[in-house]
């Protein structure tokens, strides 16, 4: 019985090893394309926080930045689909992540409950902090660039 369990466990691990990175690539494509395209269409639930974050930039109106960021995310999603554009995807993603984390500093009243309790994020704060997992998954995909 113990051997059957080990065999099953090893089989499951092999499937995860084979499918894991492709699943991350497809997940990135879906998430970034979908979340990105909502911004220029004017139906993104993140619209207010994006506009509030970019208002300090020295050029461009918040609506302009919302469109740029949305299309940027669409490109991230598409470039994650192909192995030969992975470096582009990861580069764009890391630049985008810098902007994504900015509300944690610039908008504490929006991302932390009671305005400043960093240990109790709001829903918006949780949405931003979960991007640590996105960065980790991008690192896993990037680590496969030279593997066959």
PDB file of N, CA and C in Angstrom, residues 32 49-50 53 56 69 73 93-108 111-112 124-136:
ATOM      1  N   UNK A  32      -3.164  38.972 -17.113  1.00  0.00           N
ATOM      2  CA  UNK A  32      -2.685  40.276 -17.551  1.00  0.00           C
ATOM      3  C   UNK A  32      -3.481  40.809 -18.733  1.00  0.00           C
ATOM      4  N   UNK A  49      -7.790  53.492  -8.054  1.00  0.00           N
ATOM      5  CA  UNK A  49      -6.499  53.418  -7.379  1.00  0.00           C
ATOM      6  C   UNK A  49      -5.355  53.702  -8.358  1.00  0.00           C
ATOM      7  N   UNK A  50      -5.503  53.263  -9.613  1.00  0.00           N
ATOM      8  CA  UNK A  50      -4.476  53.565 -10.619  1.00  0.00           C
ATOM      9  C   UNK A  50      -4.408  55.070 -10.839  1.00  0.00           C
ATOM     10  N   UNK A  53      -2.818  56.893  -8.013  1.00  0.00           N
ATOM     11  CA  UNK A  53      -1.389  56.616  -7.891  1.00  0.00           C
ATOM     12  C   UNK A  53      -0.583  57.429  -8.896  1.00  0.00           C
ATOM     13  N   UNK A  56       0.514  62.162  -9.482  1.00  0.00           N
ATOM     14  CA  UNK A  56       1.711  62.937  -9.164  1.00  0.00           C
ATOM     15  C   UNK A  56       2.733  62.959 -10.303  1.00  0.00           C
ATOM     16  N   UNK A  69      -1.086  51.950 -18.965  1.00  0.00           N
ATOM     17  CA  UNK A  69      -0.881  50.805 -18.058  1.00  0.00           C
ATOM     18  C   UNK A  69      -1.702  49.604 -18.515  1.00  0.00           C
ATOM     19  N   UNK A  73      -0.129  46.008 -19.686  1.00  0.00           N
ATOM     20  CA  UNK A  73      -0.493  44.715 -19.109  1.00  0.00           C
ATOM     21  C   UNK A  73      -0.925  43.720 -20.178  1.00  0.00           C
ATOM     22  N   UNK A  93       6.972  43.113 -16.773  1.00  0.00           N
ATOM     23  CA  UNK A  93       6.289  42.796 -15.519  1.00  0.00           C
ATOM     24  C   UNK A  93       6.977  43.466 -14.330  1.00  0.00           C
ATOM     25  N   UNK A  94       8.307  43.406 -14.264  1.00  0.00           N
ATOM     26  CA  UNK A  94       8.998  43.998 -13.122  1.00  0.00           C
ATOM     27  C   UNK A  94       8.840  45.519 -13.096  1.00  0.00           C
ATOM     28  N   UNK A  95       8.844  46.152 -14.257  1.00  0.00           N
ATOM     29  CA  UNK A  95       8.584  47.599 -14.296  1.00  0.00           C
ATOM     30  C   UNK A  95       7.159  47.878 -13.825  1.00  0.00           C
ATOM     31  N   UNK A  96       6.219  47.078 -14.299  1.00  0.00           N
ATOM     32  CA  UNK A  96       4.815  47.249 -13.906  1.00  0.00           C
ATOM     33  C   UNK A  96       4.634  47.021 -12.413  1.00  0.00           C
ATOM     34  N   UNK A  97       5.338  46.047 -11.856  1.00  0.00           N
ATOM     35  CA  UNK A  97       5.220  45.756 -10.429  1.00  0.00           C
ATOM     36  C   UNK A  97       5.701  46.926  -9.574  1.00  0.00           C
ATOM     37  N   UNK A  98       6.727  47.623 -10.038  1.00  0.00           N
ATOM     38  CA  UNK A  98       7.180  48.810  -9.303  1.00  0.00           C
ATOM     39  C   UNK A  98       6.014  49.779  -9.131  1.00  0.00           C
ATOM     40  N   UNK A  99       5.296  50.026 -10.220  1.00  0.00           N
ATOM     41  CA  UNK A  99       4.138  50.916 -10.147  1.00  0.00           C
ATOM     42  C   UNK A  99       3.007  50.339  -9.318  1.00  0.00           C
ATOM     43  N   UNK A 100       2.832  49.036  -9.402  1.00  0.00           N
ATOM     44  CA  UNK A 100       1.756  48.389  -8.663  1.00  0.00           C
ATOM     45  C   UNK A 100       1.941  48.526  -7.156  1.00  0.00           C
ATOM     46  N   UNK A 101       3.188  48.488  -6.687  1.00  0.00           N
ATOM     47  CA  UNK A 101       3.446  48.591  -5.252  1.00  0.00           C
ATOM     48  C   UNK A 101       3.434  50.038  -4.739  1.00  0.00           C
ATOM     49  N   UNK A 102       3.426  51.007  -5.624  1.00  0.00           N
ATOM     50  CA  UNK A 102       3.468  52.413  -5.204  1.00  0.00           C
ATOM     51  C   UNK A 102       2.339  52.826  -4.259  1.00  0.00           C
ATOM     52  N   UNK A 103       1.106  52.346  -4.437  1.00  0.00           N
ATOM     53  CA  UNK A 103       0.061  52.749  -3.499  1.00  0.00           C
ATOM     54  C   UNK A 103       0.357  52.368  -2.041  1.00  0.00           C
ATOM     55  N   UNK A 104       1.171  51.338  -1.831  1.00  0.00           N
ATOM     56  CA  UNK A 104       1.516  50.965  -0.453  1.00  0.00           C
ATOM     57  C   UNK A 104       2.231  52.098   0.263  1.00  0.00           C
ATOM     58  N   UNK A 105       2.894  52.956  -0.514  1.00  0.00           N
ATOM     59  CA  UNK A 105       3.604  54.106   0.050  1.00  0.00           C
ATOM     60  C   UNK A 105       2.808  55.395  -0.151  1.00  0.00           C
ATOM     61  N   UNK A 106       2.259  55.572  -1.358  1.00  0.00           N
ATOM     62  CA  UNK A 106       1.603  56.833  -1.704  1.00  0.00           C
ATOM     63  C   UNK A 106       0.163  56.954  -1.217  1.00  0.00           C
ATOM     64  N   UNK A 107      -0.508  55.822  -1.024  1.00  0.00           N
ATOM     65  CA  UNK A 107      -1.929  55.855  -0.660  1.00  0.00           C
ATOM     66  C   UNK A 107      -2.231  54.982   0.554  1.00  0.00           C
ATOM     67  N   UNK A 108      -1.566  55.235   1.679  1.00  0.00           N
ATOM     68  CA  UNK A 108      -1.800  54.377   2.847  1.00  0.00           C
ATOM     69  C   UNK A 108      -3.258  54.379   3.307  1.00  0.00           C
ATOM     70  N   UNK A 111      -4.919  51.587   1.159  1.00  0.00           N
ATOM     71  CA  UNK A 111      -4.446  50.199   1.184  1.00  0.00           C
ATOM     72  C   UNK A 111      -4.313  49.594   2.573  1.00  0.00           C
ATOM     73  N   UNK A 112      -4.436  50.412   3.620  1.00  0.00           N
ATOM     74  CA  UNK A 112      -4.362  49.888   4.983  1.00  0.00           C
ATOM     75  C   UNK A 112      -5.605  50.292   5.740  1.00  0.00           C
ATOM     76  N   UNK A 124      -7.924  46.353  -1.260  1.00  0.00           N
ATOM     77  CA  UNK A 124      -6.989  46.895  -2.250  1.00  0.00           C
ATOM     78  C   UNK A 124      -5.545  46.560  -1.877  1.00  0.00           C
ATOM     79  N   UNK A 125      -5.228  46.689  -0.591  1.00  0.00           N
ATOM     80  CA  UNK A 125      -3.887  46.361  -0.118  1.00  0.00           C
ATOM     81  C   UNK A 125      -3.560  44.893  -0.313  1.00  0.00           C
ATOM     82  N   UNK A 126      -4.516  44.030  -0.024  1.00  0.00           N
ATOM     83  CA  UNK A 126      -4.311  42.593  -0.221  1.00  0.00           C
ATOM     84  C   UNK A 126      -4.098  42.289  -1.704  1.00  0.00           C
ATOM     85  N   UNK A 127      -4.839  42.954  -2.559  1.00  0.00           N
ATOM     86  CA  UNK A 127      -4.738  42.780  -4.006  1.00  0.00           C
ATOM     87  C   UNK A 127      -3.330  43.135  -4.480  1.00  0.00           C
ATOM     88  N   UNK A 128      -2.755  44.167  -3.888  1.00  0.00           N
ATOM     89  CA  UNK A 128      -1.401  44.593  -4.252  1.00  0.00           C
ATOM     90  C   UNK A 128      -0.358  43.636  -3.677  1.00  0.00           C
ATOM     91  N   UNK A 129      -0.487  43.295  -2.419  1.00  0.00           N
ATOM     92  CA  UNK A 129       0.504  42.449  -1.743  1.00  0.00           C
ATOM     93  C   UNK A 129       0.581  41.060  -2.375  1.00  0.00           C
ATOM     94  N   UNK A 130      -0.517  40.548  -2.884  1.00  0.00           N
ATOM     95  CA  UNK A 130      -0.494  39.220  -3.512  1.00  0.00           C
ATOM     96  C   UNK A 130       0.413  39.194  -4.733  1.00  0.00           C
ATOM     97  N   UNK A 131       0.784  40.357  -5.222  1.00  0.00           N
ATOM     98  CA  UNK A 131       1.687  40.407  -6.367  1.00  0.00           C
ATOM     99  C   UNK A 131       3.085  39.887  -6.048  1.00  0.00           C
ATOM    100  N   UNK A 132       3.386  39.692  -4.781  1.00  0.00           N
ATOM    101  CA  UNK A 132       4.643  39.021  -4.431  1.00  0.00           C
ATOM    102  C   UNK A 132       4.656  37.620  -5.045  1.00  0.00           C
ATOM    103  N   UNK A 133       3.498  36.974  -5.084  1.00  0.00           N
ATOM    104  CA  UNK A 133       3.399  35.653  -5.703  1.00  0.00           C
ATOM    105  C   UNK A 133       3.566  35.748  -7.214  1.00  0.00           C
ATOM    106  N   UNK A 134       3.068  36.802  -7.818  1.00  0.00           N
ATOM    107  CA  UNK A 134       3.245  37.015  -9.256  1.00  0.00           C
ATOM    108  C   UNK A 134       4.734  37.148  -9.574  1.00  0.00           C
ATOM    109  N   UNK A 135       5.449  37.905  -8.774  1.00  0.00           N
ATOM    110  CA  UNK A 135       6.892  38.068  -8.969  1.00  0.00           C
ATOM    111  C   UNK A 135       7.600  36.722  -8.816  1.00  0.00           C
ATOM    112  N   UNK A 136       7.214  35.956  -7.818  1.00  0.00           N
ATOM    113  CA  UNK A 136       7.814  34.630  -7.611  1.00  0.00           C
ATOM    114  C   UNK A 136       7.547  33.708  -8.791  1.00  0.00           C
TER     115      UNK A 136
END
